[in-house]
Coordinates of C-alpha atoms and ligand atoms in Angstrom, one line a residue:
X1 CA -25.7 -28.6 59.8
X2 CA -25.2 -27.3 63.3
X3 CA -27.8 -25.2 65.0
X4 CA -27.2 -21.9 66.7
X5 CA -29.4 -20.2 69.3
X6 CA -28.8 -17.0 71.3
X7 CA -30.9 -15.0 73.7
X8 CA -30.5 -11.7 75.6
X9 CA -33.4 -10.3 77.6
X10 CA -35.3 -10.3 80.9
X11 CA -35.6 -14.0 81.2
X12 CA -33.1 -16.7 82.1
X13 CA -31.2 -17.4 78.9
X14 CA -30.1 -21.1 79.4
X15 CA -33.6 -22.7 79.4
X16 CA -34.6 -20.7 76.3
X17 CA -31.4 -21.7 74.5
X18 CA -31.9 -25.3 75.4
X19 CA -35.5 -25.2 74.2
X20 CA -34.4 -23.6 70.9
X21 CA -31.6 -26.1 70.4
X22 CA -34.1 -28.9 70.9
X23 CA -36.0 -27.5 67.9
X24 CA -32.8 -27.3 65.9
X25 CA -31.4 -30.7 66.9
X26 CA -32.3 -32.0 63.4
X27 CA -29.5 -29.8 62.1
X28 CA -26.8 -31.8 64.0
X29 CA -26.7 -33.9 67.1
X30 CA -23.3 -35.2 67.9
X31 CA -22.6 -32.7 70.7
X32 CA -23.9 -29.5 72.2
X33 CA -22.8 -26.6 74.3
X34 CA -23.8 -23.3 75.8
X35 CA -22.1 -20.1 77.0
X36 CA -23.8 -17.7 79.4
X37 CA -22.7 -14.3 80.4
X38 CA -22.2 -14.6 84.2
X39 CA -21.5 -12.1 86.9
X40 CA -18.1 -10.4 87.3
X41 CA -17.5 -10.4 83.6
X42 CA -17.1 -14.2 83.4
X43 CA -18.5 -16.5 80.8
X44 CA -19.9 -19.8 82.2
X45 CA -20.0 -22.6 79.8
X46 CA -20.8 -26.3 79.4
X47 CA -20.2 -28.6 76.5
X48 CA -21.1 -32.3 76.1
X49 CA -20.6 -34.8 73.5
X50 CA -23.8 -36.7 72.5
X51 CA -27.4 -35.7 72.2
X52 CA -28.7 -32.4 73.6
X53 CA -30.3 -34.3 76.5
X54 CA -26.8 -34.9 77.9
X55 CA -26.3 -31.1 78.1
X56 CA -29.8 -30.7 79.5
X57 CA -29.0 -33.2 82.3
X58 CA -25.6 -31.6 82.9
X59 CA -27.1 -28.2 83.5
X60 CA -30.4 -29.4 85.1
X61 CA -32.4 -27.9 82.2
X62 CA -30.2 -24.8 82.3
X63 CA -30.8 -24.1 86.0
X64 CA -27.2 -24.3 86.9
X65 CA -26.2 -21.7 84.4
X66 CA -27.9 -18.5 85.5
X67 CA -27.8 -15.3 83.4
X68 CA -29.9 -13.5 80.9
X69 CA -27.6 -13.5 77.9
X70 CA -26.0 -16.5 76.1
X71 CA -25.4 -18.6 73.0
X72 CA -25.8 -22.3 72.3
X73 CA -24.9 -24.8 69.7
X74 CA -25.8 -28.3 68.5
X75 CA -23.1 -29.7 66.3
X76 CA -22.8 -31.9 63.1
X77 CA -19.1 -32.5 63.0
X78 CA -17.1 -31.3 60.0
X79 CA -13.6 -30.6 61.4
X80 CA -12.6 -32.8 64.2
X81 CA -14.5 -35.8 65.7
X82 CA -17.4 -35.3 68.0
X83 CA -15.8 -34.7 71.4
X84 CA -16.1 -32.3 74.3
X85 CA -13.1 -30.3 73.2
X86 CA -14.4 -29.9 69.6
X87 CA -17.9 -29.0 70.7
X88 CA -18.9 -25.4 70.6
X89 CA -18.7 -22.7 72.0
X90 CA -15.0 -22.1 71.3
X91 CA -13.0 -19.5 73.2
X92 CA -10.0 -17.4 73.3
X93 CA -7.3 -18.4 75.8
X94 CA -8.8 -16.3 78.7
X95 CA -12.3 -17.5 77.9
X96 CA -13.5 -14.0 77.6
X97 CA -14.8 -14.4 74.0
X98 CA -17.2 -17.2 73.2
X99 CA -18.2 -18.2 69.6
X100 CA -20.7 -20.7 68.2
X101 CA -20.5 -21.3 64.5
X102 CA -22.3 -23.0 61.7
X103 CA -20.4 -23.3 58.4
X104 CA -16.8 -23.9 57.3
X105 CA -13.9 -21.5 57.5
X106 CA -12.0 -22.4 54.4
X107 CA -8.8 -20.6 55.1
X108 CA -8.6 -21.8 58.7
X109 CA -5.2 -23.5 58.3
X110 CA -3.6 -20.3 57.0
X111 CA -5.2 -18.3 59.8
X112 CA -4.3 -20.8 62.4
X113 CA -0.6 -20.8 61.3
X114 CA -0.7 -17.0 61.3
X115 CA -2.1 -16.9 64.8
X116 CA 0.3 -19.5 66.1
X117 CA 3.2 -17.4 65.0
X118 CA 1.7 -14.6 67.1
X119 CA 1.7 -17.0 70.1
X120 CA -1.9 -18.3 70.1
X121 CA -2.4 -21.9 71.2
X122 CA -5.1 -24.2 69.8
X123 CA -6.7 -26.9 71.7
X124 CA -9.3 -28.3 69.3
X125 CA -9.3 -29.7 65.7
X126 CA -12.0 -27.3 64.6
X127 CA -12.0 -24.5 62.1
X128 CA -14.1 -22.5 64.4
X129 CA -11.4 -22.0 67.0
X130 CA -9.5 -19.6 64.7
X131 CA -12.5 -17.3 64.9
X132 CA -12.3 -17.0 68.7
X133 CA -8.6 -16.3 68.6
X134 CA -8.9 -13.9 65.7
X135 CA -11.5 -12.0 67.6
X136 CA -9.2 -11.9 70.5
X137 CA -6.4 -10.6 68.3
X138 CA -8.5 -7.7 67.0
X139 CA -10.5 -6.9 70.1
X140 CA -9.6 -3.6 71.7
X141 CA -12.8 -3.0 73.5
X142 CA -15.0 -2.5 70.4
X143 CA -16.8 -5.8 69.5
X144 CA -18.2 -4.5 66.2
X145 CA -14.8 -3.4 65.0
X146 CA -13.2 -6.8 66.0
X147 CA -16.0 -8.8 64.3
X148 CA -15.8 -6.9 61.0
X149 CA -12.0 -7.1 60.9
X150 CA -12.4 -10.9 61.3
X151 CA -15.0 -11.0 58.6
X152 CA -12.6 -9.3 56.2
X153 CA -10.0 -12.0 56.8
X154 CA -12.0 -15.2 56.9
X155 CA -13.1 -17.1 53.8
X156 CA -15.9 -19.6 53.8
X157 CA -19.3 -19.8 55.3
X158 CA -20.4 -18.8 58.7
X159 CA -23.4 -18.0 60.9
X160 CA -22.0 -17.0 64.3
X161 CA -23.2 -16.1 67.7
X162 CA -20.6 -14.2 69.7
X163 CA -20.5 -13.2 73.3
X164 CA -17.8 -10.9 75.0
X165 CA -17.4 -11.3 78.7
X166 CA -16.8 -7.6 79.3
X167 CA -20.0 -6.7 77.3
X168 CA -22.7 -8.8 79.0
X169 CA -25.4 -6.5 77.8
X170 CA -25.0 -7.4 74.2
X171 CA -24.8 -10.4 71.9
X172 CA -23.7 -10.5 68.3
X173 CA -25.0 -12.4 65.3
X174 CA -22.9 -12.6 62.1
X175 CA -23.7 -14.2 58.8
X176 CA -22.1 -15.2 55.5
X177 CA -23.6 -18.0 53.4
X178 CA -25.0 -20.0 56.4
X179 CA -28.6 -19.4 57.5
X180 CA -29.3 -17.0 60.4
X181 CA -32.3 -15.1 61.7
X182 CA -32.8 -12.8 64.6
X183 CA -36.1 -12.2 66.4
X184 CA -37.6 -10.0 69.0
X185 CA -40.4 -10.0 71.6
X186 CA -41.2 -7.6 74.5
X187 CA -38.9 -9.5 76.8
X188 CA -35.8 -9.9 74.7
X189 CA -34.0 -10.7 71.4
X190 CA -33.1 -14.0 69.9
X191 CA -30.6 -15.5 67.4
X192 CA -31.4 -18.8 65.6
X193 CA -30.4 -20.8 62.6
X194 CA -34.0 -21.4 61.7
X195 CA -37.4 -20.1 62.6
X196 CA -38.8 -23.2 64.6
X197 CA -36.2 -22.5 67.3
X198 CA -37.8 -19.3 68.4
X199 CA -41.4 -19.7 67.0
X200 CA -42.7 -20.3 70.6
X201 CA -41.3 -16.9 71.7
X202 CA -41.8 -14.6 68.7
X203 CA -43.1 -14.5 65.1
X204 CA -41.3 -11.2 64.4
X205 CA -38.1 -12.2 62.7
X206 CA -35.4 -10.5 60.6
X207 CA -33.4 -12.3 58.0
X208 CA -29.8 -11.6 58.4
X209 CA -28.2 -11.2 54.9
X210 CA -24.7 -12.1 53.8
X211 CA -21.9 -10.2 55.5
X212 CA -24.1 -8.5 58.0
X213 CA -23.7 -8.1 61.8
X214 CA -26.4 -7.7 64.3
X215 CA -25.9 -6.2 67.8
X216 CA -28.6 -7.5 70.1
X217 CA -29.5 -6.0 73.4
X218 CA -32.3 -6.7 75.8
X219 CA -34.8 -4.3 74.1
X220 CA -33.4 -3.6 70.6
X221 CA -31.3 -4.8 67.7
X222 CA -29.0 -2.9 65.3
X223 CA -27.9 -4.1 62.0
X224 CA -24.5 -3.3 60.3
X225 CA -22.7 -4.0 57.1
X226 CA -19.2 -5.5 57.1
X227 CA -18.0 -1.9 57.0
X228 CA -19.8 -1.0 60.2
X229 CA -22.4 1.1 58.5
X230 CA -25.8 0.8 60.2
X231 CA -28.6 -0.5 58.1
X232 CA -32.4 -0.6 58.5
X233 CA -34.3 -3.8 58.2
X234 CA -38.0 -4.6 58.2
X235 CA -39.2 -7.6 60.2
X236 CA -41.1 -10.5 58.6
X237 CA -44.1 -11.9 60.4
X238 CA -44.0 -15.7 60.4
X239 CA -47.4 -17.3 60.2
X240 CA -46.4 -20.9 60.9
X241 CA -48.4 -22.6 63.6
X242 CA -46.1 -23.1 66.7
X243 CA -47.5 -26.7 66.9
X244 CA -45.8 -27.4 63.6
X245 CA -42.5 -27.6 65.4
X246 CA -43.9 -29.9 68.2
X247 CA -44.7 -33.7 68.0
X248 CA -48.3 -33.2 69.2
X249 CA -48.6 -36.7 70.6
X250 CA -47.0 -38.5 67.7
X251 CA -44.1 -40.8 68.6
X252 CA -41.9 -39.2 66.0
X253 CA -41.8 -36.1 63.9
X254 CA -41.5 -38.4 60.8
X255 CA -44.8 -40.1 61.6
X256 CA -46.5 -36.8 62.3
X257 CA -45.2 -35.3 59.1
X258 CA -46.3 -38.3 57.1
X259 CA -49.8 -37.7 58.5
X260 CA -49.5 -34.0 57.5
X261 CA -49.1 -34.9 53.9
X262 CA -52.8 -34.5 52.9
X263 CA -52.7 -31.0 54.3
X264 CA -49.3 -30.2 52.7
X265 CA -50.7 -31.3 49.3
X266 CA -53.9 -29.2 49.8
X267 CA -51.9 -26.2 50.9
X268 CA -49.6 -26.4 48.0
X269 CA -52.5 -26.8 45.6
X270 CA -54.5 -24.0 47.2
X271 CA -52.3 -21.8 49.3
X272 CA -54.5 -19.6 51.5
X273 CA -55.3 -16.3 49.9
X274 CA -53.7 -17.4 46.7
X275 CA -55.1 -20.7 45.3
X276 CA -53.2 -22.1 42.4
X277 CA -56.3 -23.8 40.9
X278 CA -59.0 -21.3 40.1
X279 CA -61.9 -22.8 38.3
X280 CA -60.3 -24.5 35.3
X281 CA -57.2 -22.4 35.4
X282 CA -53.8 -23.0 37.0
X283 CA -52.4 -19.8 38.3
X284 CA -48.9 -19.7 39.6
X285 CA -48.6 -16.0 40.3
X286 CA -45.1 -16.3 41.7
X287 CA -43.9 -17.2 38.2
X288 CA -44.9 -13.8 37.0
X289 CA -44.7 -15.0 33.4
X290 CA -47.1 -14.5 30.5
X291 CA -48.3 -17.4 28.5
X292 CA -46.0 -16.3 25.7
X293 CA -43.1 -16.3 28.0
X294 CA -44.0 -19.7 29.3
X295 CA -44.3 -20.9 25.7
X296 CA -40.8 -19.6 25.0
X297 CA -39.3 -22.0 27.5
X298 CA -37.3 -24.5 25.4
X299 CA -35.7 -26.5 28.1
X300 CA -35.8 -26.9 31.9
X301 CA -32.9 -27.8 34.1
X302 CA -34.0 -29.1 37.4
X303 CA -31.2 -29.1 40.0
X304 CA -31.5 -30.5 43.6
X305 CA -30.1 -32.9 46.1
X306 CA -31.4 -36.0 47.8
X307 CA -35.2 -36.4 47.9
X308 CA -35.6 -33.1 46.2
X309 CA -33.6 -34.5 43.3
X310 CA -35.9 -37.5 43.3
X311 CA -38.9 -35.2 43.1
X312 CA -37.1 -33.6 40.2
X313 CA -36.7 -36.9 38.4
X314 CA -40.5 -37.4 38.7
X315 CA -40.9 -33.9 37.4
X316 CA -38.9 -34.7 34.3
X317 CA -41.3 -37.6 33.4
X318 CA -44.4 -35.5 34.2
X319 CA -43.3 -32.3 32.4
X320 CA -41.9 -34.0 29.4
X321 CA -44.9 -36.3 29.2
X322 CA -47.6 -33.6 29.6
X323 CA -46.0 -30.4 28.2
X324 CA -43.4 -31.8 25.8
X325 CA -40.8 -29.5 27.2
X326 CA -37.4 -31.1 27.5
X327 CA -36.1 -31.5 31.1
X328 CA -32.6 -32.3 32.3
X329 CA -32.3 -33.2 36.0
X330 CA -29.0 -32.8 37.8
X331 CA -27.7 -33.5 41.2
X332 CA -26.7 -30.0 42.5
X333 CA -23.3 -31.3 43.6
X334 CA -22.5 -32.3 40.0
X335 CA -24.2 -29.5 38.1
X336 CA -21.9 -26.7 39.1
X337 CA -18.7 -28.6 38.3
X338 CA -19.7 -30.1 35.0
X339 CA -19.8 -26.9 33.0
X340 CA -23.4 -27.5 32.0
X341 CA -24.7 -26.3 28.7
X342 CA -27.4 -23.8 29.3
X343 CA -28.9 -22.7 26.0
X344 CA -31.0 -19.7 25.0
X345 CA -34.6 -20.4 26.1
X346 CA -33.5 -22.6 29.1
X347 CA -34.8 -22.0 32.6
X348 CA -33.3 -23.5 35.8
X349 CA -35.5 -24.8 38.6
X350 CA -33.8 -25.5 41.9
X351 CA -35.8 -27.6 44.5
X352 CA -35.1 -27.5 48.2
X353 CA -37.0 -28.1 51.4
X354 CA -34.7 -26.1 53.6
X355 CA -33.7 -23.5 51.0
X356 CA -30.2 -23.7 52.5
X357 CA -28.6 -26.7 50.9
X358 CA -25.1 -25.5 50.0
X359 CA -24.8 -27.5 46.7
X360 CA -28.2 -26.3 45.5
X361 CA -27.5 -22.7 46.5
X362 CA -24.2 -22.9 44.6
X363 CA -26.0 -24.3 41.5
X364 CA -28.5 -21.4 41.7
X365 CA -25.7 -18.9 41.9
X366 CA -23.8 -20.6 39.0
X367 CA -27.0 -20.4 36.8
X368 CA -27.6 -16.8 37.7
X369 CA -24.0 -15.9 37.0
X370 CA -24.5 -17.3 33.5
X371 CA -27.4 -15.1 33.0
X372 CA -30.2 -17.6 33.4
X373 CA -33.4 -17.1 35.3
X374 CA -33.9 -19.4 38.3
X375 CA -37.1 -20.6 39.8
X376 CA -36.8 -21.9 43.4
X377 CA -39.3 -24.5 44.6
X378 CA -38.7 -24.0 48.3
X379 CA -40.4 -24.9 51.6
X380 CA -38.7 -22.6 54.1
X381 CA -40.0 -19.0 53.7
X382 CA -37.2 -16.4 53.5
X383 CA -34.5 -19.1 53.2
X384 CA -31.3 -18.3 51.2
X385 CA -32.6 -20.0 48.0
X386 CA -36.0 -18.3 48.4
X387 CA -34.3 -15.0 48.6
X388 CA -31.7 -15.5 45.9
X389 CA -33.9 -17.2 43.2
X390 CA -35.5 -14.9 40.6
X391 CA -38.9 -16.4 41.4
X392 CA -40.1 -18.6 44.2
X393 CA -42.9 -21.1 44.2
X394 CA -43.3 -22.1 47.8
X395 CA -44.4 -25.6 48.8
X396 CA -46.6 -25.0 51.8
X397 CA -45.7 -28.1 53.8
X398 CA -44.9 -26.1 57.0
X399 CA -41.8 -26.8 59.1
X400 CA -40.3 -30.2 58.6
X401 CA -38.3 -31.5 61.5
X402 CA -37.6 -35.2 60.8
X403 CA -34.3 -35.6 58.9
X404 CA -36.1 -37.9 56.5
X405 CA -38.3 -35.8 54.4
X406 CA -41.9 -36.9 53.7
X407 CA -44.4 -34.0 53.5
X408 CA -42.0 -31.6 51.8
X409 CA -41.2 -34.2 49.2
X410 CA -44.9 -34.7 48.6
X411 CA -45.5 -31.0 48.3
X412 CA -42.6 -30.7 45.8
X413 CA -44.3 -33.3 43.6
X414 CA -47.4 -31.2 43.6
X415 CA -45.6 -28.0 42.7
X416 CA -44.0 -29.9 39.7
X417 CA -47.4 -31.3 38.6
X418 CA -48.9 -27.8 38.7
X419 CA -46.0 -26.5 36.6
X420 CA -46.3 -29.4 34.2
X421 CA -50.1 -28.8 33.8
X422 CA -49.6 -25.1 33.3
X423 CA -47.0 -25.6 30.6
X424 CA -49.2 -28.3 29.0
X425 CA -52.1 -25.9 28.9
X426 CA -50.2 -23.0 27.3
X427 CA -48.3 -25.4 24.9
X428 CA -51.6 -27.0 24.0
X429 CA -50.1 -30.5 24.4
X430 CA -53.1 -32.0 26.2
X431 CA -56.7 -32.1 25.1
X432 CA -59.4 -30.3 27.0
X433 CA -60.7 -33.6 28.3
X434 CA -57.2 -34.7 29.4
X435 CA -56.7 -31.4 31.2
X436 CA -60.0 -31.6 33.0
X437 CA -59.2 -35.1 34.1
X438 CA -55.8 -34.0 35.4
X439 CA -57.5 -31.2 37.4
X440 CA -60.0 -33.6 38.8
X441 CA -57.4 -36.2 39.7
X442 CA -55.0 -33.8 41.3
X443 CA -57.7 -32.5 43.6
X444 CA -58.4 -36.1 44.8
X445 CA -54.8 -36.7 45.9
X446 CA -55.1 -35.4 49.5
X447 CA -58.0 -37.8 50.3
X448 CA -56.3 -40.7 48.6
X449 CA -53.1 -40.1 50.5
X450 CA -55.1 -40.1 53.7
X451 CA -56.7 -43.4 52.8
X452 CA -53.3 -45.0 52.4
X453 CA -52.0 -43.6 55.6
X454 CA -55.0 -45.0 57.5
X455 CA -54.1 -48.4 56.1
X456 CA -50.8 -48.5 57.9
X457 CA -51.3 -51.6 60.1
X458 CA -50.7 -54.2 57.4
X459 CA -47.6 -52.3 56.3
X460 CA -46.3 -52.3 59.9
X461 CA -46.8 -56.1 60.1
X462 CA -45.0 -56.6 56.8
X463 CA -42.2 -54.2 57.8
X464 CA -41.6 -56.1 61.0
X465 CA -40.6 -59.2 59.0
X466 CA -37.8 -57.2 57.4
X467 CA -36.0 -55.6 60.3
X468 CA -33.2 -58.1 59.9
X469 CA -32.9 -57.6 56.1
X470 CA -29.4 -57.0 54.8
X471 CA -30.2 -55.7 51.4
X472 CA -33.4 -54.4 49.8
X473 CA -33.9 -53.5 46.1
X474 CA -36.5 -51.2 44.7
X475 CA -37.3 -51.4 41.0
X476 CA -39.6 -49.7 38.6
X477 CA -39.8 -48.2 35.1
X478 CA -40.4 -44.6 34.1
X479 CA -42.1 -42.7 37.0
X480 CA -42.0 -45.9 39.0
X481 CA -38.2 -45.7 38.8
X482 CA -38.4 -42.2 40.3
X483 CA -40.6 -43.6 43.1
X484 CA -38.1 -46.4 43.7
X485 CA -35.3 -43.9 44.1
X486 CA -37.1 -42.2 46.9
X487 CA -38.4 -45.4 48.5
X488 CA -34.8 -46.7 48.6
X489 CA -33.4 -43.5 50.1
X490 CA -36.1 -43.5 52.8
X491 CA -35.3 -47.0 53.8
X492 CA -31.5 -46.7 53.9
X493 CA -31.3 -43.3 55.6
X494 CA -33.5 -44.3 58.6
X495 CA -33.0 -48.0 59.0
X496 CA -29.4 -48.4 57.9
X497 CA -30.3 -51.3 55.7
X498 CA -28.5 -51.3 52.4
X499 CA -30.9 -50.6 49.6
X500 CA -30.6 -49.7 45.9
X501 CA -33.1 -48.5 43.4
X502 CA -32.9 -49.7 39.8
X503 CA -34.7 -49.0 36.6
X504 CA -36.4 -52.4 36.4
X505 CA -34.9 -53.2 33.0
X506 CA -31.4 -52.4 34.1
X507 CA -31.1 -54.9 37.0
X508 CA -30.2 -57.8 34.7
X509 CA -27.1 -55.9 33.5
X510 CA -25.2 -56.7 36.6
X511 CA -27.0 -56.1 39.9
X512 CA -29.2 -59.2 39.6
X513 CA -26.1 -61.1 40.8
X514 CA -26.8 -59.7 44.3
X515 CA -30.2 -61.4 44.5
X516 CA -30.1 -64.2 47.0
X517 CA -32.7 -66.5 48.4
X518 CA -35.4 -64.3 50.1
X519 CA -33.9 -60.9 49.2
X520 CA -36.7 -58.4 49.3
X521 CA -37.4 -56.6 46.1
X522 CA -40.0 -53.9 46.1
X523 CA -41.4 -53.7 42.5
X524 CA -43.3 -50.5 41.8
X525 CA -45.7 -50.9 38.9
X526 CA -48.2 -48.0 38.5
X527 CA -47.8 -47.4 34.8
X528 CA -50.4 -49.5 33.0
X529 CA -48.5 -49.5 29.7
X530 CA -45.5 -51.0 31.5
X531 CA -47.3 -53.6 33.7
X532 CA -46.2 -56.5 31.6
X533 CA -42.6 -55.4 31.4
X534 CA -42.3 -55.1 35.1
X535 CA -44.0 -58.4 35.6
X536 CA -41.3 -60.0 33.4
X537 CA -38.6 -58.5 35.6
X538 CA -40.4 -59.7 38.7
X539 CA -40.4 -63.2 37.3
X540 CA -36.7 -63.1 36.6
X541 CA -36.1 -62.0 40.2
X542 CA -38.3 -64.7 41.7
X543 CA -36.5 -67.3 39.7
X544 CA -33.4 -66.3 41.6
X545 CA -35.0 -66.5 45.0
X546 CA -36.2 -62.9 45.5
X547 CA -39.3 -62.2 47.6
X548 CA -41.3 -59.7 45.6
X549 CA -43.4 -56.9 47.2
X550 CA -45.4 -55.2 44.5
X551 CA -46.8 -51.7 44.8
X552 CA -49.4 -51.2 42.1
X553 CA -52.8 -49.8 41.1
X554 CA -55.9 -51.3 42.6
X555 CA -57.0 -52.6 39.2
X556 CA -53.8 -54.6 38.5
X557 CA -55.0 -57.8 40.1
X558 CA -53.0 -59.8 37.6
X559 CA -49.9 -59.0 39.5
X560 CA -51.0 -61.3 42.4
X561 CA -49.9 -64.3 40.3
X562 CA -46.3 -63.2 40.4
X563 CA -45.8 -61.1 43.5
X564 CA -45.4 -62.5 47.0
X565 CA -47.1 -59.6 48.6
X566 CA -49.1 -56.7 47.0
X567 CA -49.9 -53.2 48.2
X568 CA -52.5 -51.5 46.2
X569 CA -52.9 -47.7 45.7
X570 CA -56.1 -46.0 44.6
X571 CA -56.6 -45.2 40.9
X572 CA -55.2 -41.9 39.9
X573 CA -53.8 -40.3 36.8
X574 CA -50.7 -42.1 35.6
X575 CA -48.7 -38.9 36.0
X576 CA -49.6 -38.6 39.7
X577 CA -49.0 -42.1 41.0
X578 CA -45.8 -41.1 42.7
X579 CA -47.8 -39.2 45.3
X580 CA -49.7 -42.3 46.3
X581 CA -47.1 -45.1 45.8
X582 CA -44.6 -43.3 48.0
X583 CA -46.9 -43.5 51.0
X584 CA -46.6 -47.2 51.7
X585 CA -42.9 -47.0 51.0
X586 CA -42.5 -44.2 53.6
X587 CA -44.5 -46.2 56.1
X588 CA -42.5 -49.4 55.4
X589 CA -39.2 -47.5 56.1
X590 CA -40.6 -45.9 59.2
X591 CA -41.7 -49.2 60.7
X592 CA -38.5 -51.0 59.8
X593 CA -36.6 -48.3 61.5
X594 CA -38.9 -48.3 64.5
X595 CA -38.7 -52.2 64.7
X596 CA -34.9 -52.0 64.6
X597 CA -34.9 -49.4 67.4
X598 CA -33.2 -46.8 65.3
X599 CA -33.5 -43.1 66.0
X600 CA -36.1 -42.4 63.4
X601 CA -36.0 -38.6 63.4
X602 CA -32.3 -38.3 63.8
X603 CA -30.5 -41.0 61.9
X604 CA -26.8 -41.4 62.4
X605 CA -24.3 -39.2 60.5
X606 CA -27.1 -37.1 58.9
X607 CA -28.4 -33.6 59.4
X608 CA -31.6 -32.0 58.1
X609 CA -30.1 -29.2 56.1
X610 CA -26.7 -29.7 54.5
X611 CA -25.1 -26.3 54.5
X612 CA -21.6 -27.5 53.6
X613 CA -20.4 -28.8 50.3
Ligands
LIG701 O1 -33.4 -29.1 52.1 P1 -33.2 -29.8 50.8 O2 -34.5 -30.3 50.2 O3 -32.4 -29.1 49.9 O4 -32.4 -31.1 51.2 C1 -31.9 -32.0 50.2 C2 -31.5 -33.3 50.8 O5 -30.5 -33.1 51.7 C3 -32.6 -34.1 51.5 O6 -33.7 -34.3 50.7 C4 -32.1 -35.4 52.1 O7 -31.8 -36.3 51.1 C5 -33.2 -36.0 53.0 N1 -32.5 -36.6 54.2 C6 -34.0 -37.1 52.4 O8 -34.9 -37.6 53.3

């Protein structure tokens, strides 16, 4: 939610900040703003409601805001509607202190009342404005002192960029519970919410930890604790390809990322320098657990949000089916408040693309506080979840920019399959032949996904018929239900068409009353043992007027008798069908969204990483 960028150095700051914000726009895009240290100890600023391009136009790509130090922000509104006045940066009355903020100040009402009694006036509805006034209250010429005093008083989460008009040769970055990195190259220093924002300029980044402050100057950075003690930090070299954060000729990031799925799957199976399949063995070194320790796992709790949760639901079917280890899957936002029962022998797995999702992070902390080990399945290297989890198994999908996840979800499935196979191997719950078959089938997935992607034209034609749809239903049983959950979320989040996923057998317990003449129902049927059952449900639906699209295995030709339209997926292991069946559903959602003229990569009201509860 909200993206922050800052720069201080030899170059003009505004174009660099705008460029960085463009890479972070996925974090929020209802307004944007910038503050640049100008001459004569003034801060120049511009804010604009709407997409970043409004700010770009307003400042002629930054040209009208000269200066070599500044901070910028792209917003996803929490407190106060998107408006010019609520956009960041926020200021003290004299406009000599500028603040950009990502997070939520939980005690802002108390602090605002306190400051109002001291004569401070507030002009916005945001929680952030208290920070600017509080800094003003404590500022006596020493920025570090003022910042740390404010940190001692505020509760909640924050990643901040701060600029003081009378100190134009320095910028400050501050962090608690919201992501923040700083980076450096030979020309200057950078602040960003996420690596892609500065990848074009530097690969040398430092992860700012909770309750740390960074003072950035043109040629160096200093790190401090909340008690103003200086600390030493080592940089991390990021090896992501800079193109990963560019569209590279694709119309949308989502389309590009769908096409990167074969690579994401391959990299997650066989990370460079550390392949997870070695001969006949699955080696997940990051687990750092002996076979005996793996055998001792009695129960797994998978906790995640959104699509990562859906990957977890698939994981439950696959792990329970293959390794016979009991798995409970929870929505992270529910897990921490339901007083979950974690018994001896349980292990918690949190799944997250961004590694910053507030609910998932909270679930991780809750589990650790109860003394349980947490494995993070995470995509963003060095993210909060990656750093706080006891063990991290990275999904090597590379940076994902589109709000609707595709390649990270596919990589999460692979991580879960590998885990399931490893557990099955040590628990001896599959035969040698079954295990060999699994190994063989998992390696085929990248090519099979590619094949499905290359067959996109007929899906586009089909999707164009549904751009006017009011409701769409997705049904399936077992793993197919898990696929339906994800297919439905993809469609609704980017096309704004109401859609629901149902366990196929459950529809008749109420929801079938919503089926009208020509309502589209996508029936996912990839589990041979359940073909007949799903066909029965399709028949029930057709009898009530539904138009049934079936997504099934290439050998299930019998389905043609009952379905109105069939999409076939190549034959794979029953446990891996999700990886294939999701591809046409992603393409379908993409083309419906495109046909409706929606903003595919930045759907309304959403943000890529949800760092608030
Ligand atoms: O970064 P995370 O994987 O923790 O994000 C979880 C969800 O917010 C995310 O999957 C969301 O549902 C996506 N928009 C789905 O496409």
